Short mmCIF file of C-alpha atoms (C1' of nucleotides) in Angstrom, two decimals:
data_model
loop_
_atom_site.label_atom_id
_atom_site.label_comp_id
_atom_site.label_asym_id
_atom_site.label_seq_id
_atom_site.Cartn_x
_atom_site.Cartn_y
_atom_site.Cartn_z
CA UNK O 1 -28.39 23.96 7.30
CA UNK O 2 -28.75 24.70 10.97
CA UNK O 3 -32.35 23.55 10.86
CA UNK O 4 -31.33 20.15 9.58
CA UNK O 5 -28.62 20.08 12.17
CA UNK O 6 -31.03 20.75 15.03
CA UNK O 7 -33.56 18.34 13.56
CA UNK O 8 -30.98 15.58 13.90
CA UNK O 9 -31.13 15.92 17.66
CA UNK O 10 -27.66 17.29 18.29
CA UNK O 11 -26.94 19.83 20.99
CA UNK O 12 -27.90 23.34 19.95
CA UNK O 13 -25.17 25.88 19.38
CA UNK O 14 -21.56 25.51 18.31
CA UNK O 15 -18.90 23.61 20.21
CA UNK O 16 -16.16 25.76 21.77
CA UNK O 17 -13.95 26.68 18.84
CA UNK O 18 -10.78 25.58 20.64
CA UNK O 19 -12.10 22.01 20.48
CA UNK O 20 -12.43 22.02 16.71
CA UNK O 21 -9.75 24.56 15.84
CA UNK O 22 -7.29 21.95 14.55
CA UNK O 23 -10.08 20.31 12.55
CA UNK O 24 -11.10 23.62 10.96
CA UNK O 25 -7.51 24.32 9.94
CA UNK O 26 -7.17 20.83 8.51
CA UNK O 27 -10.31 21.14 6.42
CA UNK O 28 -9.36 24.57 5.08
CA UNK O 29 -5.99 23.13 4.05
CA UNK O 30 -7.87 20.97 1.54
CA UNK O 31 -10.88 22.99 0.36
CA UNK O 32 -12.57 26.35 0.91
CA UNK O 33 -15.80 26.40 2.93
CA UNK O 34 -18.04 29.22 4.12
CA UNK O 35 -18.20 29.86 7.86
CA UNK O 36 -21.67 28.32 7.93
CA UNK O 37 -20.61 25.16 6.10
CA UNK O 38 -17.55 24.77 8.32
CA UNK O 39 -19.66 25.35 11.39
CA UNK O 40 -22.35 22.84 10.54
CA UNK O 41 -19.83 20.21 9.48
CA UNK O 42 -17.72 20.58 12.64
CA UNK O 43 -20.83 20.34 14.76
CA UNK O 44 -21.33 16.77 13.57
CA UNK O 45 -18.23 15.71 15.52
CA UNK O 46 -18.15 14.61 19.15
CA UNK O 47 -15.05 14.65 21.26
CA UNK O 48 -13.82 11.50 22.96
CA UNK O 49 -10.95 10.84 25.32
CA UNK O 50 -8.99 7.64 24.91
CA UNK O 51 -6.47 6.76 27.59
CA UNK O 52 -3.16 5.17 26.73
CA UNK O 53 -3.45 1.48 25.73
CA UNK O 54 -7.21 1.72 25.27
CA UNK O 55 -8.83 0.82 21.96
CA UNK O 56 -10.99 2.82 19.60
CA UNK O 57 -11.84 -0.39 17.76
CA UNK O 58 -10.79 -4.02 17.93
CA UNK O 59 -10.75 -6.79 15.32
CA UNK O 60 -14.26 -8.18 14.76
CA UNK O 61 -16.07 -4.95 15.62
CA UNK O 62 -17.73 -2.82 12.97
CA UNK O 63 -16.05 0.57 12.65
CA UNK O 64 -18.83 3.10 13.14
CA UNK O 65 -16.84 6.32 13.02
CA UNK O 66 -14.25 8.36 11.28
CA UNK O 67 -11.94 10.23 13.67
CA UNK O 68 -9.68 13.27 13.73
CA UNK O 69 -6.90 13.26 16.33
CA UNK O 70 -6.68 16.48 18.35
CA UNK O 71 -4.29 15.20 21.01
CA UNK O 72 -2.07 12.20 21.49
CA UNK O 73 -1.08 9.32 19.25
CA UNK O 74 -2.69 6.17 17.86
CA UNK O 75 -1.53 3.11 16.02
CA UNK O 76 -3.68 1.30 13.46
CA UNK O 77 -2.57 -2.30 13.19
CA UNK O 78 -3.38 -5.83 12.13
CA UNK O 79 -2.63 -9.09 13.94
CA UNK O 80 -1.76 -11.98 11.62
CA UNK O 81 -2.35 -15.72 12.06
CA UNK O 82 0.94 -16.13 13.92
CA UNK O 83 0.10 -13.36 16.38
CA UNK O 84 2.46 -10.81 14.82
CA UNK O 85 1.38 -7.21 14.59
CA UNK O 86 1.73 -5.09 11.44
CA UNK O 87 1.23 -1.34 11.78
CA UNK O 88 -0.71 0.15 8.88
CA UNK O 89 -0.09 3.68 10.09
CA UNK O 90 0.36 5.95 13.09
CA UNK O 91 -1.88 8.94 13.67
CA UNK O 92 -0.80 11.92 15.74
CA UNK O 93 -2.40 15.37 16.05
CA UNK O 94 -4.25 16.45 12.85
CA UNK O 95 -4.30 12.95 11.38
CA UNK O 96 -7.49 11.11 10.51
CA UNK O 97 -8.16 7.58 11.74
CA UNK O 98 -10.69 4.96 10.75
CA UNK O 99 -10.84 1.50 9.29
CA UNK O 100 -12.12 2.79 5.98
CA UNK O 101 -12.80 -0.80 4.85
CA UNK O 102 -15.09 -1.67 7.77
CA UNK O 103 -16.55 1.84 7.90
CA UNK O 104 -17.69 1.84 4.27
CA UNK O 105 -18.70 -1.82 3.94
CA UNK O 106 -20.15 -2.03 7.49
CA UNK O 107 -18.46 -5.41 7.90
CA UNK O 108 -16.33 -6.48 10.89
CA UNK O 109 -12.93 -4.87 11.01
CA UNK O 110 -9.68 -6.85 10.86
CA UNK O 111 -7.81 -3.98 12.48
CA UNK O 112 -7.12 -2.61 15.93
CA UNK O 113 -6.87 1.11 16.67
CA UNK O 114 -5.13 1.75 19.97
CA UNK O 115 -3.97 4.90 21.77
CA UNK O 116 -0.22 4.91 22.41
CA UNK O 117 -0.58 8.01 24.62
CA UNK O 118 -3.49 9.60 26.48
CA UNK O 119 -5.38 11.00 23.50
CA UNK O 120 -8.39 12.92 22.28
CA UNK O 121 -10.30 12.48 19.02
CA UNK O 122 -13.24 14.12 17.30
CA UNK O 123 -15.57 11.41 15.98
CA UNK O 124 -18.19 11.56 13.26
CA UNK O 125 -20.65 8.72 12.76
CA UNK O 126 -21.41 7.13 9.39
CA UNK O 127 -24.93 8.54 9.53
CA UNK O 128 -23.69 12.07 10.13
CA UNK O 129 -21.01 11.75 7.49
CA UNK O 130 -23.62 10.64 4.95
CA UNK O 131 -25.72 13.57 6.09
CA UNK O 132 -22.79 15.87 5.35
CA UNK O 133 -22.24 14.30 1.92
CA UNK O 134 -25.88 14.93 1.05
CA UNK O 135 -26.20 18.44 2.48
CA UNK O 136 -22.78 20.05 2.10
CA UNK O 137 -21.65 19.25 -1.43
CA UNK O 138 -18.06 20.33 -0.85
CA UNK O 139 -17.64 17.62 1.79
CA UNK O 140 -17.70 15.10 -1.03
CA UNK O 141 -14.75 16.97 -2.54
CA UNK O 142 -13.00 17.16 0.82
CA UNK O 143 -12.98 13.41 1.31
CA UNK O 144 -12.23 12.76 -2.36
CA UNK O 145 -9.10 14.87 -2.02
CA UNK O 146 -8.09 13.45 1.37
CA UNK O 147 -8.57 9.87 0.23
CA UNK O 148 -6.50 10.62 -2.86
CA UNK O 149 -3.68 11.99 -0.72
CA UNK O 150 -3.59 9.03 1.65
CA UNK O 151 -3.72 6.72 -1.35
CA UNK O 152 -0.73 8.45 -2.95
CA UNK O 153 1.19 8.13 0.32
CA UNK O 154 0.36 4.43 0.57
CA UNK O 155 1.42 3.85 -3.05
CA UNK O 156 4.80 5.41 -2.27
CA UNK O 157 5.15 3.24 0.83
CA UNK O 158 4.22 0.14 -1.18
CA UNK O 159 6.96 0.86 -3.70
CA UNK O 160 9.48 1.57 -0.94
CA UNK O 161 8.62 -1.70 0.79
CA UNK O 162 9.11 -3.60 -2.44
CA UNK O 163 12.32 -1.88 -3.50
CA UNK O 164 14.24 -0.81 -0.41
CA UNK O 165 16.17 -2.70 2.24
CA UNK O 166 15.08 -2.49 5.89
CA UNK O 167 18.08 -0.29 6.75
CA UNK O 168 17.02 2.27 4.17
CA UNK O 169 13.36 2.14 5.17
CA UNK O 170 14.35 2.86 8.78
CA UNK O 171 16.53 5.81 7.76
CA UNK O 172 13.74 7.12 5.52
CA UNK O 173 11.23 6.80 8.36
CA UNK O 174 13.35 8.92 10.72
CA UNK O 175 13.84 11.54 8.04
CA UNK O 176 10.19 11.64 7.04
CA UNK O 177 8.69 11.62 10.55
CA UNK O 178 11.38 13.08 12.84
CA UNK O 179 9.04 14.14 15.63
CA UNK O 180 6.70 11.15 15.44
CA UNK O 181 9.80 8.95 15.56
CA UNK O 182 10.67 10.27 19.02
CA UNK O 183 7.27 9.30 20.39
CA UNK O 184 7.50 5.67 19.26
CA UNK O 185 9.23 2.63 20.73
CA UNK O 186 11.40 0.46 18.50
CA UNK O 187 8.81 -2.31 18.76
CA UNK O 188 6.25 -0.02 17.10
CA UNK O 189 8.64 1.21 14.43
CA UNK O 190 9.68 -2.36 13.59
CA UNK O 191 6.00 -3.34 13.23
CA UNK O 192 5.59 -0.46 10.77
CA UNK O 193 8.73 -1.34 8.79
CA UNK O 194 7.73 -4.99 8.63
CA UNK O 195 10.76 -6.40 10.48
CA UNK O 196 11.38 -7.98 13.90
CA UNK O 197 12.36 -5.60 16.67
CA UNK O 198 15.54 -7.62 17.25
CA UNK O 199 16.61 -6.97 13.69
CA UNK O 200 15.80 -3.28 14.04
CA UNK O 201 18.08 -3.23 17.07
CA UNK O 202 20.89 -4.66 14.92
CA UNK O 203 20.24 -2.06 12.23
CA UNK O 204 20.46 0.68 14.85
CA UNK O 205 23.79 -0.64 16.09
CA UNK O 206 25.16 -0.79 12.54
CA UNK O 207 24.07 2.80 11.83
CA UNK O 208 25.43 4.07 15.16
CA UNK O 209 28.85 2.53 14.54
CA UNK O 210 29.32 4.58 11.38
CA UNK P 1 -24.50 20.50 -20.39
CA UNK P 2 -24.26 19.73 -24.07
CA UNK P 3 -23.64 23.39 -24.78
CA UNK P 4 -20.67 23.43 -22.48
CA UNK P 5 -19.53 20.24 -24.11
CA UNK P 6 -19.64 21.70 -27.60
CA UNK P 7 -18.08 24.93 -26.38
CA UNK P 8 -15.04 22.94 -25.26
CA UNK P 9 -14.34 22.09 -28.86
CA UNK P 10 -15.04 18.37 -28.80
CA UNK P 11 -16.62 16.55 -31.69
CA UNK P 12 -20.36 17.08 -31.86
CA UNK P 13 -22.64 14.16 -31.08
CA UNK P 14 -22.13 11.11 -28.90
CA UNK P 15 -19.46 8.52 -29.48
CA UNK P 16 -20.70 5.13 -30.67
CA UNK P 17 -22.09 3.53 -27.53
CA UNK P 18 -20.11 0.32 -28.10
CA UNK P 19 -16.94 2.32 -27.49
CA UNK P 20 -18.02 3.53 -24.05
CA UNK P 21 -20.31 0.66 -23.09
CA UNK P 22 -17.84 -0.87 -20.60
CA UNK P 23 -17.21 2.59 -19.14
CA UNK P 24 -20.94 3.23 -18.70
CA UNK P 25 -21.38 -0.06 -16.91
CA UNK P 26 -18.42 0.64 -14.67
CA UNK P 27 -19.72 4.07 -13.67
CA UNK P 28 -23.22 2.77 -12.93
CA UNK P 29 -21.67 0.09 -10.70
CA UNK P 30 -20.56 2.90 -8.39
CA UNK P 31 -23.22 5.62 -8.58
CA UNK P 32 -26.48 6.42 -10.34
CA UNK P 33 -26.43 9.01 -13.12
CA UNK P 34 -29.08 10.29 -15.49
CA UNK P 35 -28.68 9.44 -19.18
CA UNK P 36 -27.69 13.06 -19.85
CA UNK P 37 -25.04 13.11 -17.12
CA UNK P 38 -23.65 9.78 -18.27
CA UNK P 39 -23.63 10.96 -21.85
CA UNK P 40 -21.87 14.23 -21.21
CA UNK P 41 -19.29 12.61 -18.93
CA UNK P 42 -18.50 9.79 -21.37
CA UNK P 43 -18.09 12.32 -24.17
CA UNK P 44 -15.10 13.80 -22.37
CA UNK P 45 -13.12 10.62 -23.10
CA UNK P 46 -11.07 9.93 -26.21
CA UNK P 47 -10.11 6.48 -27.34
CA UNK P 48 -6.48 5.56 -27.86
CA UNK P 49 -4.83 2.42 -29.14
CA UNK P 50 -1.62 1.28 -27.49
CA UNK P 51 0.30 -1.57 -29.10
CA UNK P 52 2.02 -4.20 -27.01
CA UNK P 53 5.23 -2.95 -25.30
CA UNK P 54 4.36 0.70 -25.95
CA UNK P 55 4.10 3.20 -23.10
CA UNK P 56 1.26 5.39 -21.96
CA UNK P 57 3.68 7.27 -19.73
CA UNK P 58 7.33 6.96 -18.77
CA UNK P 59 9.23 8.10 -15.69
CA UNK P 60 9.92 11.83 -15.81
CA UNK P 61 6.83 12.70 -17.84
CA UNK P 62 3.84 14.47 -16.30
CA UNK P 63 0.77 12.26 -16.34
CA UNK P 64 -1.87 14.29 -18.14
CA UNK P 65 -4.70 11.77 -18.23
CA UNK P 66 -6.76 9.28 -16.37
CA UNK P 67 -7.59 6.15 -18.39
CA UNK P 68 -10.15 3.37 -18.51
CA UNK P 69 -9.04 0.14 -20.19
CA UNK P 70 -11.52 -1.19 -22.74
CA UNK P 71 -9.26 -3.81 -24.29
CA UNK P 72 -5.95 -5.43 -23.42
CA UNK P 73 -3.71 -5.28 -20.39
CA UNK P 74 -1.30 -2.81 -18.82
CA UNK P 75 1.27 -2.85 -16.08
CA UNK P 76 1.99 0.15 -13.87
CA UNK P 77 5.49 -0.11 -12.47
CA UNK P 78 8.44 1.61 -10.90
CA UNK P 79 12.15 1.14 -11.61
CA UNK P 80 14.37 1.45 -8.54
CA UNK P 81 17.97 2.64 -8.26
CA UNK P 82 19.31 -0.84 -8.99
CA UNK P 83 17.22 -1.16 -12.14
CA UNK P 84 14.70 -3.57 -10.63
CA UNK P 85 11.06 -3.21 -11.56
CA UNK P 86 8.23 -3.24 -9.01
CA UNK P 87 4.70 -3.60 -10.34
CA UNK P 88 2.23 -1.38 -8.50
CA UNK P 89 -0.71 -2.97 -10.28
CA UNK P 90 -1.97 -4.54 -13.49
CA UNK P 91 -4.98 -3.15 -15.33
CA UNK P 92 -7.08 -5.26 -17.66
CA UNK P 93 -10.50 -4.49 -19.16
CA UNK P 94 -12.67 -2.24 -16.95
CA UNK P 95 -9.76 -1.13 -14.77
CA UNK P 96 -8.67 2.47 -14.41
CA UNK P 97 -5.06 3.56 -14.93
CA UNK P 98 -3.18 6.71 -14.12
CA UNK P 99 -0.33 7.89 -11.98
CA UNK P 100 -2.63 9.62 -9.55
CA UNK P 101 0.37 11.22 -7.84
CA UNK P 102 1.70 12.91 -10.99
CA UNK P 103 -1.80 13.57 -12.33
CA UNK P 104 -2.95 15.50 -9.25
CA UNK P 105 0.31 17.27 -8.38
CA UNK P 106 1.29 17.87 -12.04
CA UNK P 107 4.83 16.85 -11.18
CA UNK P 108 6.97 14.35 -13.15
CA UNK P 109 5.93 10.76 -12.70
CA UNK P 110 8.20 8.13 -11.21
CA UNK P 111 6.18 5.37 -12.88
CA UNK P 112 5.91 3.65 -16.23
CA UNK P 113 2.61 2.49 -17.71
CA UNK P 114 3.15 -0.07 -20.45
CA UNK P 115 0.80 -2.21 -22.54
CA UNK P 116 1.48 -5.94 -22.10
CA UNK P 117 -0.92 -6.73 -24.98
CA UNK P 118 -2.32 -4.72 -27.89
CA UNK P 119 -4.71 -2.50 -25.94
CA UNK P 120 -7.29 0.26 -26.06
CA UNK P 121 -8.01 2.92 -23.45
CA UNK P 122 -10.45 5.77 -23.02
CA UNK P 123 -8.55 8.83 -21.81
CA UNK P 124 -9.79 11.93 -20.03
CA UNK P 125 -7.56 14.97 -19.58
CA UNK P 126 -7.10 16.79 -16.29
CA UNK P 127 -8.86 19.83 -17.70
CA UNK P 128 -11.89 17.79 -18.74
CA UNK P 129 -11.96 15.92 -15.44
CA UNK P 130 -11.95 19.20 -13.55
CA UNK P 131 -14.71 20.34 -15.88
CA UNK P 132 -16.71 17.26 -14.89
CA UNK P 133 -16.07 17.85 -11.18
CA UNK P 134 -17.42 21.38 -11.52
CA UNK P 135 -20.40 20.64 -13.76
CA UNK P 136 -21.57 17.15 -12.82
CA UNK P 137 -21.62 17.06 -9.01
CA UNK P 138 -21.97 13.29 -8.82
CA UNK P 139 -18.61 12.82 -10.55
CA UNK P 140 -17.02 14.06 -7.36
CA UNK P 141 -18.82 11.22 -5.56
CA UNK P 142 -17.84 8.72 -8.27
CA UNK P 143 -14.12 9.34 -7.84
CA UNK P 144 -14.41 9.62 -4.07
CA UNK P 145 -15.91 6.13 -4.02
CA UNK P 146 -13.51 4.66 -6.58
CA UNK P 147 -10.46 6.10 -4.82
CA UNK P 148 -11.76 4.70 -1.55
CA UNK P 149 -12.08 1.24 -3.08
CA UNK P 150 -8.61 1.21 -4.59
CA UNK P 151 -7.26 2.51 -1.29
CA UNK P 152 -8.94 -0.31 0.63
CA UNK P 153 -7.47 -2.84 -1.83
CA UNK P 154 -3.99 -1.36 -1.43
CA UNK P 155 -4.29 -1.42 2.39
CA UNK P 156 -5.09 -5.12 2.22
CA UNK P 157 -2.14 -5.73 -0.07
CA UNK P 158 0.14 -3.76 2.25
CA UNK P 159 -0.88 -5.92 5.19
CA UNK P 160 -0.45 -9.09 3.15
CA UNK P 161 3.02 -8.02 2.04
CA UNK P 162 4.02 -7.35 5.64
CA UNK P 163 2.52 -10.51 7.11
CA UNK P 164 2.60 -13.26 4.51
CA UNK P 165 5.37 -15.32 3.01
CA UNK P 166 6.03 -15.17 -0.75
CA UNK P 167 4.57 -18.68 -1.22
CA UNK P 168 1.28 -17.58 0.29
CA UNK P 169 1.18 -14.29 -1.63
CA UNK P 170 1.62 -16.23 -4.87
CA UNK P 171 -1.18 -18.67 -4.00
CA UNK P 172 -3.41 -15.75 -2.99
CA UNK P 173 -2.66 -13.96 -6.27
CA UNK P 174 -3.73 -16.94 -8.37
CA UNK P 175 -6.91 -17.33 -6.33
CA UNK P 176 -7.77 -13.64 -6.45
CA UNK P 177 -6.98 -13.03 -10.13
CA UNK P 178 -7.38 -16.41 -11.86
CA UNK P 179 -7.93 -15.03 -15.36
CA UNK P 180 -5.45 -12.17 -15.12
CA UNK P 181 -2.90 -14.71 -13.89
CA UNK P 182 -3.11 -16.60 -17.18
CA UNK P 183 -2.26 -13.49 -19.18
CA UNK P 184 0.92 -12.71 -17.23
CA UNK P 185 4.44 -14.09 -17.40
CA UNK P 186 6.19 -15.19 -14.22
CA UNK P 187 8.55 -12.25 -14.53
CA UNK P 188 5.58 -9.88 -14.23
CA UNK P 189 4.00 -11.77 -11.36
CA UNK P 190 7.30 -11.85 -9.47
CA UNK P 191 7.64 -8.08 -9.92
CA UNK P 192 4.17 -7.69 -8.41
CA UNK P 193 4.87 -10.03 -5.49
CA UNK P 194 8.19 -8.31 -4.77
CA UNK P 195 10.43 -11.34 -5.32
CA UNK P 196 12.96 -12.42 -7.97
CA UNK P 197 11.58 -14.48 -10.83
CA UNK P 198 14.08 -17.25 -10.01
CA UNK P 199 12.63 -17.54 -6.54
CA UNK P 200 9.10 -17.58 -7.96
CA UNK P 201 10.20 -20.48 -10.14
CA UNK P 202 11.33 -22.37 -7.04
CA UNK P 203 8.04 -21.62 -5.30
CA UNK P 204 6.18 -23.02 -8.33
CA UNK P 205 8.21 -26.21 -8.25
CA UNK P 206 7.57 -26.64 -4.53
CA UNK P 207 3.83 -26.15 -5.00
CA UNK P 208 3.69 -28.48 -8.02
CA UNK P 209 5.45 -31.27 -6.14
CA UNK P 210 2.70 -31.37 -3.53
"C1'" DA B 1 9.84 3.60 46.59
"C1'" DC B 2 9.15 -1.01 44.94
"C1'" DA B 3 7.77 -4.80 42.16
"C1'" DA B 4 6.14 -6.00 37.77
"C1'" DA B 5 5.94 -5.27 33.18
"C1'" DA B 6 7.54 -3.54 28.98
"C1'" DC B 7 11.55 -2.33 26.25
"C1'" DA B 8 16.18 -2.81 24.15
"C1'" DT B 9 20.32 -5.39 23.09
"C1'" DT B 10 23.08 -9.29 21.81
"C1'" DG B 11 24.66 -13.89 19.90
"C1'" DA B 12 24.01 -18.20 17.64
"C1'" DA B 13 21.45 -21.14 14.71
"C1'" DC B 14 18.20 -21.00 11.21
"C1'" DA B 15 14.96 -19.79 7.23
"C1'" DA B 16 13.69 -16.92 3.42
"C1'" DG B 17 14.97 -14.84 -0.53
"C1'" DT B 18 18.92 -13.12 -3.90
"C1'" DT B 19 22.51 -13.46 -7.16
"C1'" DC B 20 24.92 -15.40 -10.77
"C1'" DA B 21 25.71 -18.55 -14.23
"C1'" DA B 22 24.27 -22.24 -17.11
"C1'" DT B 23 20.69 -24.51 -19.90
"C1'" DA B 24 16.38 -25.44 -22.16
"C1'" DA B 25 11.95 -24.06 -23.99
"C1'" DA B 26 8.78 -20.83 -26.07
"C1'" DT B 27 7.91 -16.75 -28.77
"C1'" DG B 28 8.51 -13.35 -32.22
"C1'" DA B 29 10.30 -10.95 -36.28
"C1'" DA B 30 12.16 -11.17 -40.98
"C1'" DT Y 1 11.75 -21.37 -41.64
"C1'" DT Y 2 15.26 -19.60 -39.11
"C1'" DC Y 3 17.67 -16.83 -35.96
"C1'" DA Y 4 17.33 -13.84 -32.07
"C1'" DT Y 5 15.00 -12.67 -28.02
"C1'" DT Y 6 12.37 -13.47 -24.21
"C1'" DT Y 7 10.92 -16.69 -20.77
"C1'" DA Y 8 11.42 -20.45 -17.43
"C1'" DT Y 9 14.15 -23.66 -14.64
"C1'" DT Y 10 17.84 -25.18 -11.73
"C1'" DG Y 11 21.96 -25.32 -8.44
"C1'" DA Y 12 25.39 -23.26 -5.48
"C1'" DA Y 13 26.98 -19.58 -2.80
"C1'" DC Y 14 25.53 -15.66 -0.57
"C1'" DT Y 15 22.74 -11.89 2.01
"C1'" DT Y 16 18.96 -10.45 4.56
"C1'" DG Y 17 16.12 -11.08 8.06
"C1'" DT Y 18 14.00 -14.46 11.83
"C1'" DT Y 19 13.82 -17.08 15.98
"C1'" DC Y 20 14.91 -18.11 20.49
"C1'" DA Y 21 17.01 -17.47 24.68
"C1'" DA Y 22 19.58 -14.74 27.86
"C1'" DT Y 23 20.62 -10.20 30.01
"C1'" DG Y 24 20.23 -5.55 31.34
"C1'" DT Y 25 17.50 -1.18 31.25
"C1'" DT Y 26 13.50 1.74 31.52
"C1'" DT Y 27 8.68 2.59 32.55
"C1'" DT Y 28 4.65 2.02 34.91
"C1'" DG Y 29 1.28 1.13 38.43
"C1'" DT Y 30 0.35 1.25 43.19
#
DNA sequence: ACAAAACATTGAACAAGTTCAATAAATGAA
DNA sequence: TTCATTTATTGAACTTGTTCAATGTTTTGT
């Protein structure tokens, strides 16, 4: 495995383990891998710093990476025809980020991924991910399981959006993501809940007065 | 592979190919498999008839299968606290159905899956699917790719629900699923769009008068 | 420390979507 | 064929959420 790794022109030797420690933990939460497999997979990632307000991708670009957040916070969002922003999801430490649509189809993205704080991510390219799929069979299982989990979460959110009132969705959000909640402005939360930030402000007043 | 297959107590010999023809096509649309792999995977499925209005699963039950529709039409829906139904998706011929949440976690489902027409499905149990994962490596890739695709579709729907008006979502639905549309009542379509059927009726009048 | 920008709140007028009740049309079961 | 059930339409009153504009507060960059 290491031979293939070196042959692909990457730097020789492992990255400092503190850089990929969170990633290793995250992977082992989903599947079991030998030290060698873990090592060679983690070595396919490159660290990148993204300062607050900077973009990992913008609409129209092709998403060439899949990322794992090791520090900071991102928002993945869409801008509609009227210029309004809808947040698909937030990603803090130990969350994965990509536009899976653009990444897999290699077509231009209709999403923006922006850092809301000074952040750090580990990025893997499509080429290296395909390499991992072909050479470390369990990686196929890893992403099958992870995609399943994010899909389940999105299904639940879809049902909630269809069945619950904005008040309830806001209360649920705080309960479900209590620490993330504290790192977000009301503008961002409103864009996630699918309401105007003015209306969120009125919801907050109503809740506070109880 | 056939030995393992027989050892698991299934009927000997392949099912008539007309029964699994649609399934075979669907699989080969996603990955390439040898005839033997295809054969042994398809043999893990059992056909089931479901008459109109009957349920494949109900809320509270544990979803023990993943299904592939060969004939007819299903709706997968949730019933909220006020008794309103939200349709997560419809599944006609060549679509897959399951409550992936309940199926993977083995916890009670919060969904109903009901036949809207006299239907037929090919079902695979969790045990047999795990068997396939462990013995036919490409099956892992198959479901990784399929889950990715359904996830991408759901992401798009999520964005549309957050950014578009009900009128536009209805027009989009007709354009995207022109044949499915003709098999559904307005009550079902409204439950998918997340609006009351009365309001859908008013949207239809408005559109017709143009 | 200061100016500029972003963020949060509020009210009033408005638009989108619901609820309820009444009626008509289509479908289904015996 | 007939009766019951489901489906579709419509109007009026209502609720939820938006829009716009004004005001004050907090953050940020330099």
